[in-house]
Tab-separated table of C-alpha atoms and ligand atoms in Angstrom:
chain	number	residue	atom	x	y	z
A	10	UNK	CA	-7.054	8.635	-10.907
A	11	UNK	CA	-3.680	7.826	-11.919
A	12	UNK	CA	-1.373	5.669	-8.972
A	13	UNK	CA	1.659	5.514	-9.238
A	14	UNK	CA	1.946	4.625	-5.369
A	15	UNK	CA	2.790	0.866	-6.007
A	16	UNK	CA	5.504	1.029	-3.873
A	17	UNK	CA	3.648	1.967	-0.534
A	18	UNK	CA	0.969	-0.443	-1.624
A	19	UNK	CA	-0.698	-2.189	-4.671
A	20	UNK	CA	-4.003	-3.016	-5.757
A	21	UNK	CA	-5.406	-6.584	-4.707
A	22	UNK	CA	-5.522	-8.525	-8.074
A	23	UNK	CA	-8.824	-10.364	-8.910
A	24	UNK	CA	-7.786	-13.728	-9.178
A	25	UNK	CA	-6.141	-13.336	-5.253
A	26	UNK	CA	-9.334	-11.880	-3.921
A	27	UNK	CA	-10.880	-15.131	-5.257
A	28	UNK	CA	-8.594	-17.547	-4.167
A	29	UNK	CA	-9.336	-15.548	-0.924
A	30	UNK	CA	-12.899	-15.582	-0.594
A	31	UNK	CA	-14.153	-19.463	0.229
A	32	UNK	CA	-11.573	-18.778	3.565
A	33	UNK	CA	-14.376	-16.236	4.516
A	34	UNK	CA	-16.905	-17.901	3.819
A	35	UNK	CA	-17.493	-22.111	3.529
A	36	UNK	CA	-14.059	-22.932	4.122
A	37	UNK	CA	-13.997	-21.203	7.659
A	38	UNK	CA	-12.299	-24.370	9.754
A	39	UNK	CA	-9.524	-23.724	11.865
A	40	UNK	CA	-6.285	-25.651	10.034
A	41	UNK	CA	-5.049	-27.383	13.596
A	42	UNK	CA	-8.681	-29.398	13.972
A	43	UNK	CA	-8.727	-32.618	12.543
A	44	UNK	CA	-11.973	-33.170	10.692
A	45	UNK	CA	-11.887	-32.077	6.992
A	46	UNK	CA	-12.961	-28.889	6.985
A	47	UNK	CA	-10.000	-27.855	9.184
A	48	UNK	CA	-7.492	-30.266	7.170
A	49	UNK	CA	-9.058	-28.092	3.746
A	50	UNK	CA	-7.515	-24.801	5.474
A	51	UNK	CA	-4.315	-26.499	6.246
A	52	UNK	CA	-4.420	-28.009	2.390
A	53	UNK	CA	-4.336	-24.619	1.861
A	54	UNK	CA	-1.640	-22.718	3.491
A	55	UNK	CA	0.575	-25.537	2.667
A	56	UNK	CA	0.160	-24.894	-0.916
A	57	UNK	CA	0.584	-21.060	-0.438
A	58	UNK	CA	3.618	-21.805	1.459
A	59	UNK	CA	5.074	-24.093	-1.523
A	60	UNK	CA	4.143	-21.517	-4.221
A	61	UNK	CA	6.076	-18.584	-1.479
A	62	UNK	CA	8.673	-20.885	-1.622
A	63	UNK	CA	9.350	-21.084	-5.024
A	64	UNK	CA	9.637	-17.419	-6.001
A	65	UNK	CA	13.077	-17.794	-3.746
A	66	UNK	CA	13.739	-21.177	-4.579
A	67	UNK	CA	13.180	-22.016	-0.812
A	68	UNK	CA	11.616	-25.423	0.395
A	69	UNK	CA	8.398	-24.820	1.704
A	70	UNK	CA	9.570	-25.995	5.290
A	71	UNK	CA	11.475	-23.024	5.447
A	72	UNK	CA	8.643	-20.652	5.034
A	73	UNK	CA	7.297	-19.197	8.130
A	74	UNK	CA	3.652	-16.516	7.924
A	75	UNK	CA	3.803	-13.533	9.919
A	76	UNK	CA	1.838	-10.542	9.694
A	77	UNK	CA	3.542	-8.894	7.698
A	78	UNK	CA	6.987	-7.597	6.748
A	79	UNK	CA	7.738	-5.276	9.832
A	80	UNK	CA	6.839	-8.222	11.907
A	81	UNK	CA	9.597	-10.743	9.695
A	82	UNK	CA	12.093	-7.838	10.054
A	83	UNK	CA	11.543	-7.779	13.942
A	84	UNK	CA	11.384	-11.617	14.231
A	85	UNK	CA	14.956	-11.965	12.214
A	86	UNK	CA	16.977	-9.360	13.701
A	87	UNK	CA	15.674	-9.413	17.412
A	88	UNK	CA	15.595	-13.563	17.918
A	89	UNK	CA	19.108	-13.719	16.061
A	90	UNK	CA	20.299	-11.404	18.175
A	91	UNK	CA	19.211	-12.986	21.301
A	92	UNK	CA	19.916	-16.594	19.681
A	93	UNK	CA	23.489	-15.632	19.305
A	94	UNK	CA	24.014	-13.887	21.860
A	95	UNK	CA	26.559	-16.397	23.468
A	96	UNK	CA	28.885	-16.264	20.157
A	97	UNK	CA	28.622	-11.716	19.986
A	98	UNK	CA	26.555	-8.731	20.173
A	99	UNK	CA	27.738	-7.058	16.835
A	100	UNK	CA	25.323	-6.204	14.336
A	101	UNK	CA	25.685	-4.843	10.979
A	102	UNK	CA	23.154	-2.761	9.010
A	103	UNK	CA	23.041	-0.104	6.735
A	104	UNK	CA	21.565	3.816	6.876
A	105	UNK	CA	19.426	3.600	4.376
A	106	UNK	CA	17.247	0.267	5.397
A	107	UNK	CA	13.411	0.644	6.248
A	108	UNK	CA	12.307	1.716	9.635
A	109	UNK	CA	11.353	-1.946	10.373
A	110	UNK	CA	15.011	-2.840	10.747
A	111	UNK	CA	16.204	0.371	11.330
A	112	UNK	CA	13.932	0.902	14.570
A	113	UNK	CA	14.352	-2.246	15.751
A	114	UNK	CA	18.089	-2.089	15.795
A	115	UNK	CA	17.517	0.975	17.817
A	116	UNK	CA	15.756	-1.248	19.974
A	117	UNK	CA	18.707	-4.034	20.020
A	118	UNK	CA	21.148	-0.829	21.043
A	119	UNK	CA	19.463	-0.428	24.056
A	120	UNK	CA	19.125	-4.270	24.869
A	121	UNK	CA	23.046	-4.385	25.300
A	122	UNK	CA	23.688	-4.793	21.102
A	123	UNK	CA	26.049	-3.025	19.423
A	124	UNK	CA	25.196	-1.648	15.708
A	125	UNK	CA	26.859	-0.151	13.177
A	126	UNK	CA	24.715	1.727	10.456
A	127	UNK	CA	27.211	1.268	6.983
A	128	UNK	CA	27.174	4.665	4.802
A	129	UNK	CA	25.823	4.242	1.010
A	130	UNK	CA	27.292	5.558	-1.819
A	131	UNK	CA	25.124	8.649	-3.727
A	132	UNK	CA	23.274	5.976	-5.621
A	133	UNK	CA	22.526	4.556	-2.207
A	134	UNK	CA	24.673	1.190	-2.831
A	135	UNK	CA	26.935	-0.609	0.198
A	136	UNK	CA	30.494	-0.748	-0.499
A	137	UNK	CA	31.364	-4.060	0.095
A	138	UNK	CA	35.049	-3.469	1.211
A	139	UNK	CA	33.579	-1.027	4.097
A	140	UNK	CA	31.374	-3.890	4.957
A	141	UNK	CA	33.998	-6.497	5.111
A	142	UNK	CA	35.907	-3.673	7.264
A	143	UNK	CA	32.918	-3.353	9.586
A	144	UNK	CA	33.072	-7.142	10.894
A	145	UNK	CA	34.417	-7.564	13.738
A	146	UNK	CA	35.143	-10.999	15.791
A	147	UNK	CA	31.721	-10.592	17.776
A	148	UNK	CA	29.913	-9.808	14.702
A	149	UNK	CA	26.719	-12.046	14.773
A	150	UNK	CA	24.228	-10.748	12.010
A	151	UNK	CA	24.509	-8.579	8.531
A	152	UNK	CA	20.923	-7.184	7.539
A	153	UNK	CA	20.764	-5.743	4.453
A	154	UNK	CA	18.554	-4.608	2.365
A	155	UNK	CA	17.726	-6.198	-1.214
A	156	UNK	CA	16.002	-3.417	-2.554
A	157	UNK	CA	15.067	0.339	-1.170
A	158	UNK	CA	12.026	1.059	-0.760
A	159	UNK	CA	12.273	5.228	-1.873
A	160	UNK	CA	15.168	5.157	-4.575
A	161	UNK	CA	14.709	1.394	-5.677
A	162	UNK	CA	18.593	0.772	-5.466
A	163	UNK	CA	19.078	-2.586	-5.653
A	164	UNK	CA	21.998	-4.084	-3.381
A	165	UNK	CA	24.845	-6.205	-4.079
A	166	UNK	CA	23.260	-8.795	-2.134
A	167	UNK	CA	24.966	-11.792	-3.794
A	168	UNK	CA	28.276	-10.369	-2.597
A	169	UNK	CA	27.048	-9.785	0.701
A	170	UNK	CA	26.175	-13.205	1.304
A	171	UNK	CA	28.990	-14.584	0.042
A	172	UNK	CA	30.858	-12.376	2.643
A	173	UNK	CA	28.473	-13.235	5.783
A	174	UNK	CA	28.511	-17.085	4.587
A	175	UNK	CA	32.922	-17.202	4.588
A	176	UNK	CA	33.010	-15.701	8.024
A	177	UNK	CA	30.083	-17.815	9.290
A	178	UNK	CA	27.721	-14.499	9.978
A	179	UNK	CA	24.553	-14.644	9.898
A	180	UNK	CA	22.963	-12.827	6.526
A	181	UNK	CA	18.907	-11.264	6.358
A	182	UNK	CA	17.728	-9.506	3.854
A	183	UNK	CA	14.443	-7.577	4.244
A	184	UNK	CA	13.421	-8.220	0.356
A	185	UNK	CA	9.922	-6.657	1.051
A	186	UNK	CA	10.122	-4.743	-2.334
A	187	UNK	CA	12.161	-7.182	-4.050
A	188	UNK	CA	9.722	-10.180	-3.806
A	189	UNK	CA	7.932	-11.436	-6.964
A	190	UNK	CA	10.074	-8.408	-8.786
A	191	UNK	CA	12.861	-9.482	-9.617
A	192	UNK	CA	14.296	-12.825	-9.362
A	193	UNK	CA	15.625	-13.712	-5.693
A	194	UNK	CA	17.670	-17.286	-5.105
A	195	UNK	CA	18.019	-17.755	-1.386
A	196	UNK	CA	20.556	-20.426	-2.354
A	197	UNK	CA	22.630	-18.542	-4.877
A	198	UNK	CA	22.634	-15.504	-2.871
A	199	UNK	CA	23.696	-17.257	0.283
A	200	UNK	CA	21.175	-15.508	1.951
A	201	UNK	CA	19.780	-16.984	5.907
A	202	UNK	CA	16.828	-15.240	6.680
A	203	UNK	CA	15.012	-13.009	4.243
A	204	UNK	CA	11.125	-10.836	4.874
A	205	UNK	CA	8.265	-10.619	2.422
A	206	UNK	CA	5.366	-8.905	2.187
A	207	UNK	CA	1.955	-9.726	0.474
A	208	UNK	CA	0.586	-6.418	-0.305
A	209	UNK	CA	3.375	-5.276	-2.556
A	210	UNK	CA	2.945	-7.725	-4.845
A	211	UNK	CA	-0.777	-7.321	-5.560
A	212	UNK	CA	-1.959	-9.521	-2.045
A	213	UNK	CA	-4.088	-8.825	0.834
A	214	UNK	CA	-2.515	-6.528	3.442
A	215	UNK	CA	-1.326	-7.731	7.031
A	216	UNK	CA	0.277	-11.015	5.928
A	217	UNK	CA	3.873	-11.880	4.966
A	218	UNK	CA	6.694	-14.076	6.042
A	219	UNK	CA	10.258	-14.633	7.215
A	220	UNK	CA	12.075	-17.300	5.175
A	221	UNK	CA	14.095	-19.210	7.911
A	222	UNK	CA	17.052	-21.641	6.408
A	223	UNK	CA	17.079	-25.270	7.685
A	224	UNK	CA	19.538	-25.577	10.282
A	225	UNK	CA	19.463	-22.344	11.481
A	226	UNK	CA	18.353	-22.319	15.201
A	227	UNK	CA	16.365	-19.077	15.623
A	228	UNK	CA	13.977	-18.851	18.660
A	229	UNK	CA	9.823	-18.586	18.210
A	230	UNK	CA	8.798	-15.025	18.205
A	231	UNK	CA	5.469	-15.414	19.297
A	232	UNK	CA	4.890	-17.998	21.997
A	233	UNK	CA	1.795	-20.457	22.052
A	234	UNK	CA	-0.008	-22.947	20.237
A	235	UNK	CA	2.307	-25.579	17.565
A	236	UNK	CA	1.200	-23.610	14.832
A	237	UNK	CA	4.168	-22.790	11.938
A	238	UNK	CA	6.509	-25.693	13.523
A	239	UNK	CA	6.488	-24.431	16.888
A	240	UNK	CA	8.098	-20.841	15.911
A	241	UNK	CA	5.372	-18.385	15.486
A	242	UNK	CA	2.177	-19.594	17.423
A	243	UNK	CA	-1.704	-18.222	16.855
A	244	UNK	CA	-4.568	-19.587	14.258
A	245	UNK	CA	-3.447	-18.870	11.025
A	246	UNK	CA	-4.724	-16.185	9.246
A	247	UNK	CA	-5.967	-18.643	6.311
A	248	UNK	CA	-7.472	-16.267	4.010
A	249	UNK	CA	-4.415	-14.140	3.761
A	250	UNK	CA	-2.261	-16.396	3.892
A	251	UNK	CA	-4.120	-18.276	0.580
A	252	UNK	CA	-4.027	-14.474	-1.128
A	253	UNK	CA	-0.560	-14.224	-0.823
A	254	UNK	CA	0.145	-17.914	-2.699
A	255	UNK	CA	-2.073	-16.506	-4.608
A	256	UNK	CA	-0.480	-13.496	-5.554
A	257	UNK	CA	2.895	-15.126	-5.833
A	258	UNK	CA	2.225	-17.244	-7.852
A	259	UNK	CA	0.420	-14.323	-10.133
A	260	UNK	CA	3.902	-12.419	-9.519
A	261	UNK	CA	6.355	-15.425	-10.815
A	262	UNK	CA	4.042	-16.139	-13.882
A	263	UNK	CA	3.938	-12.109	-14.719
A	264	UNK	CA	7.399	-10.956	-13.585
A	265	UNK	CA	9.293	-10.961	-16.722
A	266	UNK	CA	6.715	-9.502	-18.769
A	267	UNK	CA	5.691	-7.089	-16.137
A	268	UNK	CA	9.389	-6.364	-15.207
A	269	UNK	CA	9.618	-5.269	-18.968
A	270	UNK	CA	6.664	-3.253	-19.153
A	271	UNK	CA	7.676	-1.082	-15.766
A	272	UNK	CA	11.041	-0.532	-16.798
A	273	UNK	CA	10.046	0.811	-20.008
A	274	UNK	CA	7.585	2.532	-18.007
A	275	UNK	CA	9.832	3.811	-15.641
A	276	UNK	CA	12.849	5.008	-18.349
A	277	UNK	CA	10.549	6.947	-20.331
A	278	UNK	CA	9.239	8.918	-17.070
A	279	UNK	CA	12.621	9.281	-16.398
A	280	UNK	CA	13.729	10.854	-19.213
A	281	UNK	CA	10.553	12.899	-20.159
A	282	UNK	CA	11.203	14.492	-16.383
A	283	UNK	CA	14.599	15.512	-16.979
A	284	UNK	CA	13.909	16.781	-20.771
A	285	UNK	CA	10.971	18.835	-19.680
A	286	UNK	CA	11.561	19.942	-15.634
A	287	UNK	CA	14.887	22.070	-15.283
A	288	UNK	CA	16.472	21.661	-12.143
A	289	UNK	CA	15.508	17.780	-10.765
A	290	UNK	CA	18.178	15.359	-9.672
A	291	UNK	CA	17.231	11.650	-10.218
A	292	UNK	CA	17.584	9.542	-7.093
A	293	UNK	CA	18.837	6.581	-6.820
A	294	UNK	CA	20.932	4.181	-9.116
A	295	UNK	CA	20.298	4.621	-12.884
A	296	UNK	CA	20.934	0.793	-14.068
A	297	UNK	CA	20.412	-1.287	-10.759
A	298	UNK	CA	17.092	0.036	-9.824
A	299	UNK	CA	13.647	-1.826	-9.336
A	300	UNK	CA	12.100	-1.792	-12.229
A	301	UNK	CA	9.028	0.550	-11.412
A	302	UNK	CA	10.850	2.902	-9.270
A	303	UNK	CA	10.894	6.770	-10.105
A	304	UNK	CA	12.347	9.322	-7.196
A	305	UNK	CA	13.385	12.800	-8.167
A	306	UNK	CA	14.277	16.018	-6.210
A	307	UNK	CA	12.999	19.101	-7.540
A	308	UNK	CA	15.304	21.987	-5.919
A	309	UNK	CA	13.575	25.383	-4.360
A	310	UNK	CA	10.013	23.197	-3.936
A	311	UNK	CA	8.408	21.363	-0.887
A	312	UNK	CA	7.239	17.722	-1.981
A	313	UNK	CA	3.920	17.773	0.016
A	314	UNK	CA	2.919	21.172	-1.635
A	315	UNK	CA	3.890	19.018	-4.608
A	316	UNK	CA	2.445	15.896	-3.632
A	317	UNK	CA	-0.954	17.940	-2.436
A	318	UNK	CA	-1.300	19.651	-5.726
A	319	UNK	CA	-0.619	16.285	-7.780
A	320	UNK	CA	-3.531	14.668	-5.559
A	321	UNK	CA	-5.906	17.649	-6.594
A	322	UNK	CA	-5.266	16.541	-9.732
A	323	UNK	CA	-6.125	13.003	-9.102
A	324	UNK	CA	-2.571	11.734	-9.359
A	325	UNK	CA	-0.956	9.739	-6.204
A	326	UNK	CA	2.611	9.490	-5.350
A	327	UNK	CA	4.729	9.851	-2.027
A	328	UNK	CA	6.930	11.866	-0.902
A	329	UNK	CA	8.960	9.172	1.048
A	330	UNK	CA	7.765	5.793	2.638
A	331	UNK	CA	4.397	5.143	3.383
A	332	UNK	CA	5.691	5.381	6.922
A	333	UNK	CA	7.108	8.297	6.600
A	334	UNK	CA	5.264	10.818	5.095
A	335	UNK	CA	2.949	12.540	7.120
A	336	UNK	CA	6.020	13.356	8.978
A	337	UNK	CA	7.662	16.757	8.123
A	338	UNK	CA	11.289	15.145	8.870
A	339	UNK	CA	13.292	14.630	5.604
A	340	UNK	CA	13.708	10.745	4.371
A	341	UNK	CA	16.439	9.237	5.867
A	342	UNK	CA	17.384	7.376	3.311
A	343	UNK	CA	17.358	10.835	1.088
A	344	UNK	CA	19.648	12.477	3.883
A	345	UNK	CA	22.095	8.869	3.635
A	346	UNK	CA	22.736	9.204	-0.091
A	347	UNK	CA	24.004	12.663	0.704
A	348	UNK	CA	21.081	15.189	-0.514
A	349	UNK	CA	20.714	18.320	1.955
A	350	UNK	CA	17.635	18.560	3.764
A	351	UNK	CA	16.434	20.954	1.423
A	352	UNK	CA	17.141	18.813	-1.292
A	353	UNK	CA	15.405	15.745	0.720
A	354	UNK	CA	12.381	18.070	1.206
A	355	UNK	CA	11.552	18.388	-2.336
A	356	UNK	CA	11.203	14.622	-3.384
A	357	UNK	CA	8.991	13.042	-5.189
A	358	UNK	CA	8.211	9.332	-5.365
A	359	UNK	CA	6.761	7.859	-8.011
A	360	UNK	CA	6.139	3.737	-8.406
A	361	UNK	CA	4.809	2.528	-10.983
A	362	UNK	CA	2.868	-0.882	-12.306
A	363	UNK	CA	2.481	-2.935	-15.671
A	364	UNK	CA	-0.932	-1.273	-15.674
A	365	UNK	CA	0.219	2.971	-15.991
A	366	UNK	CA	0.512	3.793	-19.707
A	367	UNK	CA	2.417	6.301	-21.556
A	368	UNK	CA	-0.306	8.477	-22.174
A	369	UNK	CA	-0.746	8.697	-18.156
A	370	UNK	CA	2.785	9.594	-17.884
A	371	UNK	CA	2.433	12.162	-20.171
A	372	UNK	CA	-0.334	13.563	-17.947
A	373	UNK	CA	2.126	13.448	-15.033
A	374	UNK	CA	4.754	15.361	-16.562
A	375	UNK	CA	2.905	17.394	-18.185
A	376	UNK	CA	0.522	18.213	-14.004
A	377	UNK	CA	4.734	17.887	-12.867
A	378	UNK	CA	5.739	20.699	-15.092
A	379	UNK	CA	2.865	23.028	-14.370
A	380	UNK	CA	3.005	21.965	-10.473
A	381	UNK	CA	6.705	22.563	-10.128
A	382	UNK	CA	6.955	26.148	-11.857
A	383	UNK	CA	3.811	27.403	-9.620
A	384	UNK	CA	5.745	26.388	-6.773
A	385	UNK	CA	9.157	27.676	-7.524
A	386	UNK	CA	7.399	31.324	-8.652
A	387	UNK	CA	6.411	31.477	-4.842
A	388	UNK	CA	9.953	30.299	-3.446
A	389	UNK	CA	12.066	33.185	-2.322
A	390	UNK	CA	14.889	30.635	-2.865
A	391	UNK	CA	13.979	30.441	-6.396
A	392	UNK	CA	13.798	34.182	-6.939
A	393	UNK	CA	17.379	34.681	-5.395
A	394	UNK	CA	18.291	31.743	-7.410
A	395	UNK	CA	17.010	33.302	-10.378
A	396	UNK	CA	18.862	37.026	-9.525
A	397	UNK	CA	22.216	35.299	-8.714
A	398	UNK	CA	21.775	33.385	-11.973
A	399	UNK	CA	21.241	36.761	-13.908
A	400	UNK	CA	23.961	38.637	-11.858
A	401	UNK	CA	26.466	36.080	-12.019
A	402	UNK	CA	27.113	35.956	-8.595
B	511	LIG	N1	10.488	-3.280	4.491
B	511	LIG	C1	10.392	-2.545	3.364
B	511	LIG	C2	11.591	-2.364	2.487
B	511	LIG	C3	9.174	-1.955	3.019
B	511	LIG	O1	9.078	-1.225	1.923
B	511	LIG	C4	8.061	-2.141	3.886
B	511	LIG	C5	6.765	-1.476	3.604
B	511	LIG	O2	6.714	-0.372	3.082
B	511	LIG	C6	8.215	-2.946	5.021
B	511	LIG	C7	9.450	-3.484	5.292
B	511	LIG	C8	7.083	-3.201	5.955
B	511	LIG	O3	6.194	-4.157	5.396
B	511	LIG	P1	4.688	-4.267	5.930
B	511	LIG	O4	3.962	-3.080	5.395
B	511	LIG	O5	4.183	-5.551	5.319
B	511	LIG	O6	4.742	-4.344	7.399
């Protein structure tokens, strides 16, 4: 098998399934008791939270667990809204953020909010000047994203928070693919609230967190016990929660080295795809781009017949966001840096880790070429493609 799905989700490393497993099994005492066994599982997620903390050079006091990135991107945009509610009702987002945000601002429209959804440029970056246009007096929260999830864009987030923090706005970031990455500096970036996930960065599915800065007075999202200073109640998930420390910490220690790899990774894909497949478009920015992200467009094909083929052949990639595909409706994201549907409809996401090797990728292009030429030699778009090319009309 060859993945090169590491953006939808990545493989549990060893050393976090571990760290994980005494918090199954001995170490089972609930972190609020008193006795030692519960003060071990509080040890615990305090030292997870300090090594979270330090990948975004956050205090650990400002770290609070959810479960899971959707749940920090709901948390952060629907208890800011509500919080400041009294000072506006203007939000601003972008098209091309995850449905996490994107659905809940949906959700925030109907609640009496009012949202506007900032174009992207073709590389799928925010213009800053059209963001600084967008605010209005009212305006209470900017979410935007650090890093796309399909094309792997990375955002001008620095920028952006400088913005939000001179008008005294509000700034989140869902950073859910940008965690343990690519370096992220809460206080250099000016950013208020940003969302994490474990399981993109080689930790246990289900957990993640919303980094809250001190000050900021943001209501609990889920009410009941004391637990995670009063703001996001119910028994910690303690093994989880330990798996994630542990895999950030694994992701600080590798991220330079395995930033390297990936990109070097990633360019050569890039380039041995656009030598060797005619007709693909490469989406997403070229130089600002996460460094294990690979999305192309391969005109006159459909990506699941793509995608379906590739998996027969033991190779896994997406066709949008893990949230998305299964659904026949073209990426939005896709359809927001300006492809046609068609266009959006014959994508192919590819994500790659320190671990794929060049002699893999060579497989891929080599299953991509193959795949691609099959496909088109059954389009009736291709074959009228093909005339018109020979006709000159
Ligand atoms: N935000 C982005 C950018 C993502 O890529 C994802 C997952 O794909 C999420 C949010 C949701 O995170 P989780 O799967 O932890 O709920």
């Amino acid at each position: 098998m060859i993945y090169l799905d590491n953006a939808a989700t990545t493989k549990t490393a060893p050393e976090v399934v571990e760290a994980m497993l005494p918090y199954f099994g001995e170490a089972y005492g609930n972190p609020s008791a008193i006795y030692s066994l519960g003060s071990a599982g509080k040890k615990a997620v305090n030292e997870a939270r300090r090594a979270i903390a330090s990948v975004i050079n956050a205090r650990q006091e400002e770290i609070y667990f959810t479960a899971g990135g959707t749940e920090a991107d709901n948390w952060a945009l629907k208890a800011a809204a509500e919080s400041y509610r009294e000072k506006g009702r203007h939000i601003i987002t972008t098209k091309l953020e995850h449905h996490a945000v994107l659905h809940t601002c949906r959700y925030l429209e109907k609640k009496g909010y009012e949202v506007t959804y900032l174009d992207v440029d073709a590389d799928g970056l925010v213009d800053v000047d059209v963001l600084k246009a967008a605010i209005r007096p009212d305006t209470i929260l900017i979410s935007v994203m650090f890093a796309n999830n399909e094309i792997g864009t990375i955002e001008p987030v620095g920028e952006i928070g400088a913005i939000a923090r001179e008008r005294g706005i509000l700034f989140h970031t869902d950073a859910v693919q940008a965690f343990g990455q690519v370096p992220v500096d809460v206080e250099e970036l000016n950013v208020d609230m940003l969302s994490a996930s474990a399981h993109k960065v080689n930790g246990p599915k289900g957990v993640g967190m919303l980094y809250i800065r001190t000050g900021l007075k943001l209501r609990s999202f889920i009410h009941g016990g004391a637990q995670e200073r009063n703001r996001r109640a119910g028994t910690e998930n303690v093994p989880g929660i330990v798996g994630f420390g542990a895999a950030a910490a694994r992701a600080m220690r590798l991220m330079e080295d395995k930033g390297k790899k990936e990109r070097e990774l990633r360019d050569y894909l890039i380039q041995n795809i656009e030598k060797q497949v005619p007709y693909c478009r490469l989406n997403g920015h070229r130089e600002r781009r996460l460094p294990g992200n690979v999305n192309f467009s391969f005109r006159f094909i459909e990506g699941e017949s793509l995608l379906i083929m590739l998996d027969m052949k033991g190779i896994c990639a997406s066709s949008g966001s893990a949230c998305t595909s299964g659904s026949l409706d073209p990426s939005h994201v896709l359809l927001a840096i300006g492809l046609k549907h068609e266009e959006a409809h014959g994508s192919l996401r590819m994500t790659l880790s320190e671990e794929n090797t060049k002699e893999e990728l060579d497989e891929v292009v080599e299953a991509l070429k193959a795949i691609v030429s099959r496909l088109r030699e059954m389009s009736p778009l291709y074959e009228d493609f093909v005339k018109s090319q020979k006709t000159g009309k």
